JSON list of C-alpha atoms in Angstrom, two decimals:
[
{"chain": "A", "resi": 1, "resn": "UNK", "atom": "CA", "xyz": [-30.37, 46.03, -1.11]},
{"chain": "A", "resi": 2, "resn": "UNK", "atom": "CA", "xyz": [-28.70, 44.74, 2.17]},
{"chain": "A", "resi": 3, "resn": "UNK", "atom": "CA", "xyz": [-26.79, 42.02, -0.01]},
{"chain": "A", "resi": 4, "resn": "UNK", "atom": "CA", "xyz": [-25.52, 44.98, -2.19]},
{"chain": "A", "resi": 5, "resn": "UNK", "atom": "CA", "xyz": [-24.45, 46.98, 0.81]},
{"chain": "A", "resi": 6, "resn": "UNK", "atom": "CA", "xyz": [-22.29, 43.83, 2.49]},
{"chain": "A", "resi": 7, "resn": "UNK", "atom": "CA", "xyz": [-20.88, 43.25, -1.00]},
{"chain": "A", "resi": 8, "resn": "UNK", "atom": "CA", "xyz": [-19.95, 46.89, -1.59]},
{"chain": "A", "resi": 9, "resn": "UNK", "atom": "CA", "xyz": [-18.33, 46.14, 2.36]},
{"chain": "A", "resi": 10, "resn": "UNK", "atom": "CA", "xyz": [-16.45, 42.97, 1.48]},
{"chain": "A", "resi": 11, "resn": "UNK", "atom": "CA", "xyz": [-14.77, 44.81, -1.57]},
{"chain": "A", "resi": 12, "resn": "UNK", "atom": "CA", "xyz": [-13.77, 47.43, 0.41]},
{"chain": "A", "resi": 13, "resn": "UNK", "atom": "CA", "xyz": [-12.44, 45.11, 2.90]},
{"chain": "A", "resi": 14, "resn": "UNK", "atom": "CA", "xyz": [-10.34, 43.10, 0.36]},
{"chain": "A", "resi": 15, "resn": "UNK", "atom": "CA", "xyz": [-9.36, 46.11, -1.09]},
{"chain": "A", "resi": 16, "resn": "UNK", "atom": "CA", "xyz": [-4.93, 46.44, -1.51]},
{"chain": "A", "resi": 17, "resn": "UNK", "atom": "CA", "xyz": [-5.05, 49.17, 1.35]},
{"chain": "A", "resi": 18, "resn": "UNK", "atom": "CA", "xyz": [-7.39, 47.16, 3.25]},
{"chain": "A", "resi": 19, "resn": "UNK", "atom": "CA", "xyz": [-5.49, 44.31, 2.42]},
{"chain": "A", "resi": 20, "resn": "UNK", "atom": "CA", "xyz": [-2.27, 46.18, 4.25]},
{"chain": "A", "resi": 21, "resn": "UNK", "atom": "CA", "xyz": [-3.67, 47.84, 6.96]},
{"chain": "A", "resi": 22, "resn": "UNK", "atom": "CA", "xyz": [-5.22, 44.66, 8.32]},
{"chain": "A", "resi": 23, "resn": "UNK", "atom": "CA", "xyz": [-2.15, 43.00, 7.77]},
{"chain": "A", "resi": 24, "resn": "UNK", "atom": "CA", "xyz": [0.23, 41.00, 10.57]},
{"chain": "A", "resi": 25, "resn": "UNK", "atom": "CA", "xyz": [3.54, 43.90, 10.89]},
{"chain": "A", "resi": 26, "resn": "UNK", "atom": "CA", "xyz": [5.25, 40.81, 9.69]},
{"chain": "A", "resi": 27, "resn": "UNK", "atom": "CA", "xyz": [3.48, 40.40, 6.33]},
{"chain": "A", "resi": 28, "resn": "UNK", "atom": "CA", "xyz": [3.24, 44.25, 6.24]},
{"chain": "A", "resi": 29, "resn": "UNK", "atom": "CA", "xyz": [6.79, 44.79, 6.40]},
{"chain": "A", "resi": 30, "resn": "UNK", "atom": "CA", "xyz": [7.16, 41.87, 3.62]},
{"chain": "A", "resi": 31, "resn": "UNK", "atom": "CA", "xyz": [4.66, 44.08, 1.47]},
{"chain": "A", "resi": 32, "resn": "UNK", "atom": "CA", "xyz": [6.97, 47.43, 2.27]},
{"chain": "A", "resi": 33, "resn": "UNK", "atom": "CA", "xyz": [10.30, 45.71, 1.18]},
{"chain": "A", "resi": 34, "resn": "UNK", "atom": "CA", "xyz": [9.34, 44.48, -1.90]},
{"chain": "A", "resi": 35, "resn": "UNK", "atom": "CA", "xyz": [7.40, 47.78, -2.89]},
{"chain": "A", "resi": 36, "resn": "UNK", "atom": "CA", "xyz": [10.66, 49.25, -2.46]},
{"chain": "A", "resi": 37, "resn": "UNK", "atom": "CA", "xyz": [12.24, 46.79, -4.75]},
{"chain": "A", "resi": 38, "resn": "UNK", "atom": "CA", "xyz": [9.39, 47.57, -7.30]},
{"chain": "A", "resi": 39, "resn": "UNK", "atom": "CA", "xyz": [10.34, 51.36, -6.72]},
{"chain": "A", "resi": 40, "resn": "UNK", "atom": "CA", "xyz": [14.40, 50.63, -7.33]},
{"chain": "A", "resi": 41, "resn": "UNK", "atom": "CA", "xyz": [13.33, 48.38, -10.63]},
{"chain": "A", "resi": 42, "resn": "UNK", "atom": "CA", "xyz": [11.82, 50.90, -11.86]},
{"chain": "A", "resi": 43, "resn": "UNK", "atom": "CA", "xyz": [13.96, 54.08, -11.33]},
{"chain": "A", "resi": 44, "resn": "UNK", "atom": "CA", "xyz": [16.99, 51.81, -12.56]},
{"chain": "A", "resi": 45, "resn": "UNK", "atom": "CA", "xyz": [14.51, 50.50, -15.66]},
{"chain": "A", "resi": 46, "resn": "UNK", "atom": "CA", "xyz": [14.04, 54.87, -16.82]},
{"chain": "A", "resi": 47, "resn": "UNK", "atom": "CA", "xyz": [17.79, 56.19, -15.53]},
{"chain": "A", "resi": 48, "resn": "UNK", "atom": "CA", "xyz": [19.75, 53.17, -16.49]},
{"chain": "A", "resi": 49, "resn": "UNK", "atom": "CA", "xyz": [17.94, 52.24, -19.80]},
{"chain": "A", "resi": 50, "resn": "UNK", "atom": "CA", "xyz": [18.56, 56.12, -20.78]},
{"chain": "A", "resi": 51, "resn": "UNK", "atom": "CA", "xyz": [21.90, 56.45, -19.99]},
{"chain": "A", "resi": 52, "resn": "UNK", "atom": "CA", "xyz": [22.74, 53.35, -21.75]},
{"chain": "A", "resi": 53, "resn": "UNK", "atom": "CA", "xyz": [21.23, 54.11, -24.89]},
{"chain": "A", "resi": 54, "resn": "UNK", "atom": "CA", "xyz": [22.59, 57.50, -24.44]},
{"chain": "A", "resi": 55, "resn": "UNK", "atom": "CA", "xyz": [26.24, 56.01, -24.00]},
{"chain": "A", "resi": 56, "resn": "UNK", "atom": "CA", "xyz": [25.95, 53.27, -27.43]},
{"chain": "A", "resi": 57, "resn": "UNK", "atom": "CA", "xyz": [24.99, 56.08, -29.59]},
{"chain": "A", "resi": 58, "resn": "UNK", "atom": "CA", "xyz": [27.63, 58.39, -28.50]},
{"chain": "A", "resi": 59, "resn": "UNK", "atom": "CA", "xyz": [30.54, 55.85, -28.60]},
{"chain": "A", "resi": 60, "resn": "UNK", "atom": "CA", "xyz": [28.89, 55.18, -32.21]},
{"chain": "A", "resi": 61, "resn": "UNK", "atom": "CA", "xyz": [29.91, 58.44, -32.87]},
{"chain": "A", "resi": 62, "resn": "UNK", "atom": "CA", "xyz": [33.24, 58.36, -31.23]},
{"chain": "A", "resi": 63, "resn": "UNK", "atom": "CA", "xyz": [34.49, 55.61, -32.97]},
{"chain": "A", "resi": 64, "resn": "UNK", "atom": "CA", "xyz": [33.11, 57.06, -36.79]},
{"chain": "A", "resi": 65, "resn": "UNK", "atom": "CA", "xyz": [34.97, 60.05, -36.24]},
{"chain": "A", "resi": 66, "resn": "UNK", "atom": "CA", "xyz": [37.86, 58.26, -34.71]},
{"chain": "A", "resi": 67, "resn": "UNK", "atom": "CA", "xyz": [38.31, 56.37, -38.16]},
{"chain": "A", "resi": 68, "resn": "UNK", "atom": "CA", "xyz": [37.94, 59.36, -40.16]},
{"chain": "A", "resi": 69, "resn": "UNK", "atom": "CA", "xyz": [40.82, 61.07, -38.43]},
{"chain": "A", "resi": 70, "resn": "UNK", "atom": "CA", "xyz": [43.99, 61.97, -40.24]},
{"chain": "A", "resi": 71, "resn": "UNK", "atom": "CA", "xyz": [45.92, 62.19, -37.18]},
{"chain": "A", "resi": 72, "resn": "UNK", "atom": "CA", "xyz": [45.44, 59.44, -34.15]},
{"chain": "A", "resi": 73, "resn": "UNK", "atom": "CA", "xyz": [47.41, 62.27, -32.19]},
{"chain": "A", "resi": 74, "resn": "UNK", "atom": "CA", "xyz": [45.35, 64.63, -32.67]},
{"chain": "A", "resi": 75, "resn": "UNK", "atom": "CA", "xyz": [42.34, 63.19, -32.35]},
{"chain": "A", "resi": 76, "resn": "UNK", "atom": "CA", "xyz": [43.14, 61.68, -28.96]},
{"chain": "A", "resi": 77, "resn": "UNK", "atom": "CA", "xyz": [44.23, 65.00, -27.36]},
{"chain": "A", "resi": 78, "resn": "UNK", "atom": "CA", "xyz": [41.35, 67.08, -28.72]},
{"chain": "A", "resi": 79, "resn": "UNK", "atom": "CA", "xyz": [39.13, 63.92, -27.51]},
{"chain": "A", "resi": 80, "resn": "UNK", "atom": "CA", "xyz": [40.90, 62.85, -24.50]},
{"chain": "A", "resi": 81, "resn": "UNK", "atom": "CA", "xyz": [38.39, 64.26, -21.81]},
{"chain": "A", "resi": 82, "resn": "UNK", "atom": "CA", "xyz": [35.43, 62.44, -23.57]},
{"chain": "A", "resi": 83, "resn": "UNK", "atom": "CA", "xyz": [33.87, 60.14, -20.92]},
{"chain": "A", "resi": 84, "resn": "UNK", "atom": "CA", "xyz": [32.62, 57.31, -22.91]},
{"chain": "A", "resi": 85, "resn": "UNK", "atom": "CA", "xyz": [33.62, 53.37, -22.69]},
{"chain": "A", "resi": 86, "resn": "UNK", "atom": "CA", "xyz": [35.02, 53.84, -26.59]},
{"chain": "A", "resi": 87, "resn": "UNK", "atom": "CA", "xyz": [37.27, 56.57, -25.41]},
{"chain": "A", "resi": 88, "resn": "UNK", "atom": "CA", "xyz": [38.77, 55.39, -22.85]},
{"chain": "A", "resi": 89, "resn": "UNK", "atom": "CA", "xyz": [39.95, 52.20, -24.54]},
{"chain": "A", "resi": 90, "resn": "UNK", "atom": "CA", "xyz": [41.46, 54.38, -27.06]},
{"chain": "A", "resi": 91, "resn": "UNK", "atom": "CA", "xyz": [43.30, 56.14, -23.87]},
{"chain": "A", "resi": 92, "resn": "UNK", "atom": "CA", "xyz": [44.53, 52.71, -22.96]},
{"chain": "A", "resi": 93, "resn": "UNK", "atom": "CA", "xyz": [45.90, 51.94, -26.09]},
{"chain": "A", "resi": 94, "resn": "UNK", "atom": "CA", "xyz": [47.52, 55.11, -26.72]},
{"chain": "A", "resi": 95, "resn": "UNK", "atom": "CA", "xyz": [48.89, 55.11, -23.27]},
{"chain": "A", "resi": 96, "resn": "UNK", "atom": "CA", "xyz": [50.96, 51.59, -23.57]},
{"chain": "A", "resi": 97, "resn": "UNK", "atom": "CA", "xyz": [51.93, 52.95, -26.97]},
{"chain": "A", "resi": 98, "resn": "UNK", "atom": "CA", "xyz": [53.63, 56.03, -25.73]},
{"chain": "A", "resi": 99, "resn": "UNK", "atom": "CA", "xyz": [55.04, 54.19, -22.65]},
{"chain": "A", "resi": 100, "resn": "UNK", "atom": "CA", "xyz": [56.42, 50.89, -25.02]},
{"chain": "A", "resi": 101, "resn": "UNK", "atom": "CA", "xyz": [57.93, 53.33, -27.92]},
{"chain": "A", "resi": 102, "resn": "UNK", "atom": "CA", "xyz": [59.49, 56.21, -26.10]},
{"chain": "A", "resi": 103, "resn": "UNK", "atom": "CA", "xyz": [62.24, 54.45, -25.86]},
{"chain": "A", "resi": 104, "resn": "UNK", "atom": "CA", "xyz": [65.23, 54.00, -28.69]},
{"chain": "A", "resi": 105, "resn": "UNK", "atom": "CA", "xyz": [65.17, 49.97, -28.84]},
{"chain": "A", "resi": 106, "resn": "UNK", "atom": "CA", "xyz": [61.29, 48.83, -29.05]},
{"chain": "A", "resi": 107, "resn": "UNK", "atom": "CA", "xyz": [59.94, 45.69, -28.22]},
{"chain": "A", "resi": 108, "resn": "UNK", "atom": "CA", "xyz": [57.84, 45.24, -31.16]},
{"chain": "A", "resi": 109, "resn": "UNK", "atom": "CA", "xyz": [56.31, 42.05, -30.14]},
{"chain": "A", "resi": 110, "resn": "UNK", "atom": "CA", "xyz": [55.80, 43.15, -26.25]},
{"chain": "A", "resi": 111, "resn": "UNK", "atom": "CA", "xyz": [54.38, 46.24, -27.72]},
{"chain": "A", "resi": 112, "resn": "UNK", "atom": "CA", "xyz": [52.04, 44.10, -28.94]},
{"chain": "A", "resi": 113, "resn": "UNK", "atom": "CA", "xyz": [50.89, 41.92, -26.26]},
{"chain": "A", "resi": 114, "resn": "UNK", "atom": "CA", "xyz": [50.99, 44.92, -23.90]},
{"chain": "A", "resi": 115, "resn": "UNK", "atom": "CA", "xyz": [48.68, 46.80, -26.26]},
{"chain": "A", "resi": 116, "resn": "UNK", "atom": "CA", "xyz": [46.07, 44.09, -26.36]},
{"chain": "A", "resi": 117, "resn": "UNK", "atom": "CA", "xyz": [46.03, 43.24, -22.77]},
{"chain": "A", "resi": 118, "resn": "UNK", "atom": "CA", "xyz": [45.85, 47.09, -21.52]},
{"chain": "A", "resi": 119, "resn": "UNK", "atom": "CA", "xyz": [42.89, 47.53, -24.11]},
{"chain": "A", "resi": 120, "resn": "UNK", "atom": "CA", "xyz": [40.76, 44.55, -23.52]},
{"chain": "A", "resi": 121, "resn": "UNK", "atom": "CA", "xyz": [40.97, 45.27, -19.35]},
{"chain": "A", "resi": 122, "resn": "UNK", "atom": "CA", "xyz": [39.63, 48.44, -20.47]},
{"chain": "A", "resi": 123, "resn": "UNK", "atom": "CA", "xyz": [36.82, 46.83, -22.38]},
{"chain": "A", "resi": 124, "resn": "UNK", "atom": "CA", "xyz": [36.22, 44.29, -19.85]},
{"chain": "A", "resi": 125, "resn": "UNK", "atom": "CA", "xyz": [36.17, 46.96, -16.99]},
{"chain": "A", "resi": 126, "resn": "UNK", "atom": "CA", "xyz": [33.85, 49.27, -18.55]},
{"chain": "A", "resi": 127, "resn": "UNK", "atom": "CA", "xyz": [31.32, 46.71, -19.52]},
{"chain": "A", "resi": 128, "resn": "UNK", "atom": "CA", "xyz": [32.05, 45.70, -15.68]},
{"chain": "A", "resi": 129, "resn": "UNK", "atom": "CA", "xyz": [31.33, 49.31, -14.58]},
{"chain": "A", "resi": 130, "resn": "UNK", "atom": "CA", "xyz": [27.82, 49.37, -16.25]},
{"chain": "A", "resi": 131, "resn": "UNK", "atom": "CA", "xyz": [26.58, 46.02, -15.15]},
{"chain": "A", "resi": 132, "resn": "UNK", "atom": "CA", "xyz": [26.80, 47.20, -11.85]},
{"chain": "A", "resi": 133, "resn": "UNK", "atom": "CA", "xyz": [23.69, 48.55, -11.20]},
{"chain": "A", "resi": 134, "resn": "UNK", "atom": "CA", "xyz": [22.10, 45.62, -13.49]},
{"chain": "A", "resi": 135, "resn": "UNK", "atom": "CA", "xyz": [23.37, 42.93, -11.12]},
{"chain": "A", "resi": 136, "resn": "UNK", "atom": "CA", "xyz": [20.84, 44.05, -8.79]},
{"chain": "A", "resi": 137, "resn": "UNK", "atom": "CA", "xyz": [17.71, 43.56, -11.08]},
{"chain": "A", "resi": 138, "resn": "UNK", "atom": "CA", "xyz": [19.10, 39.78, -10.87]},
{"chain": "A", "resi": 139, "resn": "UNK", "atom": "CA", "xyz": [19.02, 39.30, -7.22]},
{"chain": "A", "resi": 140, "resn": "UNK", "atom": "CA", "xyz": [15.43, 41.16, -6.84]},
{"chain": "A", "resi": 141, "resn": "UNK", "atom": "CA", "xyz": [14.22, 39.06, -10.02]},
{"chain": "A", "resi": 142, "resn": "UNK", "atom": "CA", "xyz": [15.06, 35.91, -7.89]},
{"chain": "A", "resi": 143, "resn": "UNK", "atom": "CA", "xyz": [14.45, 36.81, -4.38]},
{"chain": "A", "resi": 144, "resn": "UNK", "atom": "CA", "xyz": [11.30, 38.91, -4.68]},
{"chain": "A", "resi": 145, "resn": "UNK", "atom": "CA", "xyz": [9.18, 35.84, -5.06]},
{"chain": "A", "resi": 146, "resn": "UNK", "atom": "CA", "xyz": [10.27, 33.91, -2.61]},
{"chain": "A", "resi": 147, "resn": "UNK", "atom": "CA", "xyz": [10.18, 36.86, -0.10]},
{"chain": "A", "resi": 148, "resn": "UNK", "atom": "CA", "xyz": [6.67, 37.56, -1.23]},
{"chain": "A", "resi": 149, "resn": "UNK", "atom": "CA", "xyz": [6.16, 33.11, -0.79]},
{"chain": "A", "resi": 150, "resn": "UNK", "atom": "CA", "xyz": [7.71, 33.85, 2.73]},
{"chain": "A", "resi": 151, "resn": "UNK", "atom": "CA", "xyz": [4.73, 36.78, 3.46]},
{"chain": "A", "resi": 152, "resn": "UNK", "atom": "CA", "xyz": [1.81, 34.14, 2.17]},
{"chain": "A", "resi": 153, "resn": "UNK", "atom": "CA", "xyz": [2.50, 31.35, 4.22]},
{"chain": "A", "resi": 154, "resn": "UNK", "atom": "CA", "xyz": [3.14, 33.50, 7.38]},
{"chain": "A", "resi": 155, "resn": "UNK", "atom": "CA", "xyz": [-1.01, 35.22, 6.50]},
{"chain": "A", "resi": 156, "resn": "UNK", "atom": "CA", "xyz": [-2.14, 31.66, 5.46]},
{"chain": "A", "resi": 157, "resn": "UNK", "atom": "CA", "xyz": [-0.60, 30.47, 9.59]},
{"chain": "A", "resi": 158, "resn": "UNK", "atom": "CA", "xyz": [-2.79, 32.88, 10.78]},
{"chain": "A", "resi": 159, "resn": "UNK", "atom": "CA", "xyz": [-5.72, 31.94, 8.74]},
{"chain": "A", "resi": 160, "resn": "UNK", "atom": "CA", "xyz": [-5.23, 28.58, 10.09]},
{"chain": "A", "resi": 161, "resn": "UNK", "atom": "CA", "xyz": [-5.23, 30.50, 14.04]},
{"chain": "A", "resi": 162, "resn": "UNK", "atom": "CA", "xyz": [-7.98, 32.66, 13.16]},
{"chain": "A", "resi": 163, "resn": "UNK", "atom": "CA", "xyz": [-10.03, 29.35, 12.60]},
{"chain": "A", "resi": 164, "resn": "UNK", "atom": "CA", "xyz": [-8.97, 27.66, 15.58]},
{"chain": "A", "resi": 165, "resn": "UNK", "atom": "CA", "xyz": [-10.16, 30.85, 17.86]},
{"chain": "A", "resi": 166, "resn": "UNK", "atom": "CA", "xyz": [-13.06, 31.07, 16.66]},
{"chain": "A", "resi": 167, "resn": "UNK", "atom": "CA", "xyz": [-13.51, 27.55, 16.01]},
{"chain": "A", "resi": 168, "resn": "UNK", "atom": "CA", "xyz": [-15.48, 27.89, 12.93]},
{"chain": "A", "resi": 169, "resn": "UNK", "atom": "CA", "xyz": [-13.83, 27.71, 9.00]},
{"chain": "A", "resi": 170, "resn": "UNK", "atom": "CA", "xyz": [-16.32, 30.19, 7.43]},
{"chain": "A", "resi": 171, "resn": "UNK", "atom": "CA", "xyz": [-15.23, 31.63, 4.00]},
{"chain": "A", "resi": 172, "resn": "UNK", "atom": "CA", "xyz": [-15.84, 35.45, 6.49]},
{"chain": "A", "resi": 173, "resn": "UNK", "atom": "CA", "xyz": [-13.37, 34.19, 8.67]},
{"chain": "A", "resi": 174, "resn": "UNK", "atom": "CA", "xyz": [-10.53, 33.22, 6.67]},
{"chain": "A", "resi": 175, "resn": "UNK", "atom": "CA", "xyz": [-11.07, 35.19, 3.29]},
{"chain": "A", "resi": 176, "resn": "UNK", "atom": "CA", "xyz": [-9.16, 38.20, 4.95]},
{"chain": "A", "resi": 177, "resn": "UNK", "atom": "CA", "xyz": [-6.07, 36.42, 5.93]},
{"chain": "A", "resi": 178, "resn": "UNK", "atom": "CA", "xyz": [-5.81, 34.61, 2.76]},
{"chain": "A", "resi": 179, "resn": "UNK", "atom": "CA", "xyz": [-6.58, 37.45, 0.77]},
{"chain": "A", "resi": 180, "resn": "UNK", "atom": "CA", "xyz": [-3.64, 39.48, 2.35]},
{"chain": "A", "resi": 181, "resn": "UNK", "atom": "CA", "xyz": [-1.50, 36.37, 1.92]},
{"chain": "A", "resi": 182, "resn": "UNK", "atom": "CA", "xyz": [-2.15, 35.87, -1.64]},
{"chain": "A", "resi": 183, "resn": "UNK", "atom": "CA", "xyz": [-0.96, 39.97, -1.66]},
{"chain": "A", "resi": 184, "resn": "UNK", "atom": "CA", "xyz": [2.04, 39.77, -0.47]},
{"chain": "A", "resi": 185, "resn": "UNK", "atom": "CA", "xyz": [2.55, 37.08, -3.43]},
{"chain": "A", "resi": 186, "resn": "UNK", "atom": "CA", "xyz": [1.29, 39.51, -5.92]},
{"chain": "A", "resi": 187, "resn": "UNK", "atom": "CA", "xyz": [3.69, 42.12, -4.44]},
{"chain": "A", "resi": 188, "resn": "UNK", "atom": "CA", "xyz": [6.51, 39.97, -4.94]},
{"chain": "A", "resi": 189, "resn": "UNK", "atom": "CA", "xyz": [6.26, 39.24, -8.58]},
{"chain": "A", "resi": 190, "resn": "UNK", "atom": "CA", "xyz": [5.33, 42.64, -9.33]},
{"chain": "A", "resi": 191, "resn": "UNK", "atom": "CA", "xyz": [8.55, 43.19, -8.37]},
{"chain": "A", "resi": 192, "resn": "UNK", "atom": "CA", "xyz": [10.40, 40.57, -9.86]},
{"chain": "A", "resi": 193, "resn": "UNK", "atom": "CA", "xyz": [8.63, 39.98, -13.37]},
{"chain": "A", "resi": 194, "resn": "UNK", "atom": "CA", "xyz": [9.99, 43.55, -14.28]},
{"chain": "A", "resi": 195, "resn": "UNK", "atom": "CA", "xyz": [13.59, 43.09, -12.72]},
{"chain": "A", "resi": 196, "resn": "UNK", "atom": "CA", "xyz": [13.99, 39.71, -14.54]},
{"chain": "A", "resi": 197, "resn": "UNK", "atom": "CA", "xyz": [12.63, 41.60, -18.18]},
{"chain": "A", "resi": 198, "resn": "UNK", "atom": "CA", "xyz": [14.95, 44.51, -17.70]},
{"chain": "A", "resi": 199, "resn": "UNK", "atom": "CA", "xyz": [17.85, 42.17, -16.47]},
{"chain": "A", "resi": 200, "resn": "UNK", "atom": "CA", "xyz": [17.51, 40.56, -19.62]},
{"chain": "A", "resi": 201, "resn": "UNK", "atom": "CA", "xyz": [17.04, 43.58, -21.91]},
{"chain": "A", "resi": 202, "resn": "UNK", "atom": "CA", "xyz": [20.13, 45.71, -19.98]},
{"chain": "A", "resi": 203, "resn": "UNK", "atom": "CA", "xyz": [22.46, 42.49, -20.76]},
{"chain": "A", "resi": 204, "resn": "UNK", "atom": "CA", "xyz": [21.78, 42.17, -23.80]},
{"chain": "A", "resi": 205, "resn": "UNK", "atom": "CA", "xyz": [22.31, 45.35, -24.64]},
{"chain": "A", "resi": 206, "resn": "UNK", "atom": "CA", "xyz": [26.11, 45.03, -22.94]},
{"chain": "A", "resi": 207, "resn": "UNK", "atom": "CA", "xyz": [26.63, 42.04, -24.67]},
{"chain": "A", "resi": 208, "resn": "UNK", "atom": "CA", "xyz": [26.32, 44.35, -27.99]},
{"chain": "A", "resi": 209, "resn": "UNK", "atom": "CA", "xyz": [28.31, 46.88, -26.30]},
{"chain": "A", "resi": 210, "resn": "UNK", "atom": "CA", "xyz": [31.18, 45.07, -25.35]},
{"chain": "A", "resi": 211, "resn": "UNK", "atom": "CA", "xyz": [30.98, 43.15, -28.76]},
{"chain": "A", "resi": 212, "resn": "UNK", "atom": "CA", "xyz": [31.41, 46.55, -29.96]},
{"chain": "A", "resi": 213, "resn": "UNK", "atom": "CA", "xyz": [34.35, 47.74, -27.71]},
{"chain": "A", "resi": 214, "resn": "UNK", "atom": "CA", "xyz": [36.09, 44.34, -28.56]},
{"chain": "A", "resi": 215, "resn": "UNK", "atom": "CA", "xyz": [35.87, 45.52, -32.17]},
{"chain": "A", "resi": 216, "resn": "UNK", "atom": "CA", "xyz": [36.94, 48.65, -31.89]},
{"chain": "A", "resi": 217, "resn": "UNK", "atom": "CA", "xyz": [40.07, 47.23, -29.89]},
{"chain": "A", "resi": 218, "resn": "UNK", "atom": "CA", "xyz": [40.79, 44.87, -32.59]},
{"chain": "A", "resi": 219, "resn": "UNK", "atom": "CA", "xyz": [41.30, 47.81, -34.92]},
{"chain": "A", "resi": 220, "resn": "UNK", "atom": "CA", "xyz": [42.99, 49.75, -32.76]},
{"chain": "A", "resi": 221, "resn": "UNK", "atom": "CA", "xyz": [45.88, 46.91, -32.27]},
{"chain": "A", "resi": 222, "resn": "UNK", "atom": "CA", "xyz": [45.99, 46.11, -35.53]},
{"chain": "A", "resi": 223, "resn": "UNK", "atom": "CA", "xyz": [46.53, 49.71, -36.12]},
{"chain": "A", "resi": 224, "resn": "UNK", "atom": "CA", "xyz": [49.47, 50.07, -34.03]},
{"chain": "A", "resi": 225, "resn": "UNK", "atom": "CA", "xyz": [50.71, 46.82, -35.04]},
{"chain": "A", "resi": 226, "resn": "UNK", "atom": "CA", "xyz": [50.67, 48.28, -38.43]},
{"chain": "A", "resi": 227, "resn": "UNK", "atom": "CA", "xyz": [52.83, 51.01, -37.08]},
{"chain": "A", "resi": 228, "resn": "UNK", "atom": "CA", "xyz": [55.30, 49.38, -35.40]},
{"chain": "A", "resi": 229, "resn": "UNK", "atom": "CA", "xyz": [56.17, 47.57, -38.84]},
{"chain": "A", "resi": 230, "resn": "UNK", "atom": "CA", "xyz": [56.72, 50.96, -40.69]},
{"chain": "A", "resi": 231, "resn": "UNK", "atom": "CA", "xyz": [58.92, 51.75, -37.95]},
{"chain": "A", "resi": 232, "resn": "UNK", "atom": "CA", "xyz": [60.63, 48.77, -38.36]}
]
C-alpha cells in the first residue's frame, strides 16, 4: 500500500505541470517560448492552409471563365476588383498592353518583352506574398530543437549540482532534473516536427500554384502576341 502511495507521488511529481513548475526560470522560459511556437504552427497550419486552398480553387475558377470570355475587355473590367494571384497577373498584362499600344507606332517586339516581364514579376511576387508567413514554419522547424537541446543541458547542469549538494547520485535525486530536461526536448520537437510537415506541405502547394500562374501567363502573352500580329 505505501509503495502504491509513493508511486502514485512520483507520477504526480514527473507529471508536465510538475515538470514546469519545478523547473529552473531558465528552462521554464525555454518551455514558454517554444509553446508559443507550437501555438503560431498551429494557428498558421488552420488559417494559412484554408486560405490557400481557398485562393487555388478560386483562381481555378478565374482563369476557366477567363478563357471562356468573348471579350478580354470586358472581362477584365467586370473582374478587375477580384483579389486573387490569377487576377492580378491578368491586370499586369493588360496594363503594359494598354500603356505599349496606345500609341500610333507600336513596338511589337518591346510589347512583347514588356508583357512577359510585367507578368512573371506579378507571378513571382504573389507566390512571394504567400510564402511569407510559411518562411516562418522553416526557422521554428530548425531552431525549435536546438532551443529545446539548449533547455536539457541547462536541467541536466543542475542535475549534475543537485548531486554534488547533496553528495549522493540517487535515481530520487536526479530523476526530477532530468525529467524536466528531457521536457524541454519534447517541447521543442513538438514544435518543430509540425512546422517542418506543414513547411513542406504549404510549399508544395506554391510550387503548384505558381506552376499554375506561370501557365496562365504563358497564355496570356501568347495571346497578346497573337494580337499584335493581326494588328500588324
Amino acid at each position: 500500500m505505501l509503495d502504491n502511495i509513493k508511486l502514485a507521488a512520483d507520477a504526480a511529481t514527473l507529471s508536465p505541470i510538475a515538470l514546469f513548475l519545478q523547473a529552473d526560470w531558465i528552462v521554464r522560459g525555454v518551455m514558454i517560448g517554444l509553446l508559443l511556437a507550437s501555438i503560431y504552427v498551429w494557428a498558421v497550419v488552420f488559417t494559412h492552409g484554408f486560405s490557400v486552398g481557398k485562393l487555388m480553387s478560386a483562381s481555378e475558377r478565374f482563369e476557366r471563365d477567363f478563357w471562356r470570355a468573348d471579350n478580354i475587355d470586358k472581362f477584365f473590367d467586370k473582374n478587375s476588383d477580384e483579389d486573387l494571384p490569377s487576377a492580378k497577373v491578368l491586370a499586369a498584362g493588360i496594363g503594359e498592353w494598354r500603356r505599349s499600344t496606345k500609341g500610333k507606332n507600336v513596338d511589337r517586339e518591346g510589347t512583347r518583352e514588356r508583357l512577359g516581364i510585367a507578368m512573371n514579376s506579378t507571378v513571382v511576387g504573389e507566390v512571394d506574398r504567400l510564402a511569407e508567413k510559411i518562411s516562418t514554419l522553416a526557422t521554428i522547424g530548425s531552431v525549435a530543437p536546438f532551443v529545446g537541446l539548449f533547455g536539457t543541458v541547462w536541467g541536466i547542469m543542475r542535475s549534475f549540482t543537485a548531486i554534488a549538494a547533496e553528495n549522493n547520485s540517487s535515481l530520487a535525486v536526479v530523476a526530477p532534473g532530468i525529467a524536466e530536461a528531457l521536457f524541454a526536448t519534447a517541447i521543442g520537437l513538438f514544435a518543430a516536427i509540425p512546422a517542418v510537415i506543414a513547411y513542406n506541405a504549404f510549399s508544395q502547394r506554391l510550387n503548384r500554384l505558381e506552376s499554375r500562374l506561370g501557365r496562365f501567363a504563358d497564355g496570356l502573352h501568347a495571346t497578346f502576341s497573337r494580337e499584335l500580329e493581326v494588328e500588324a
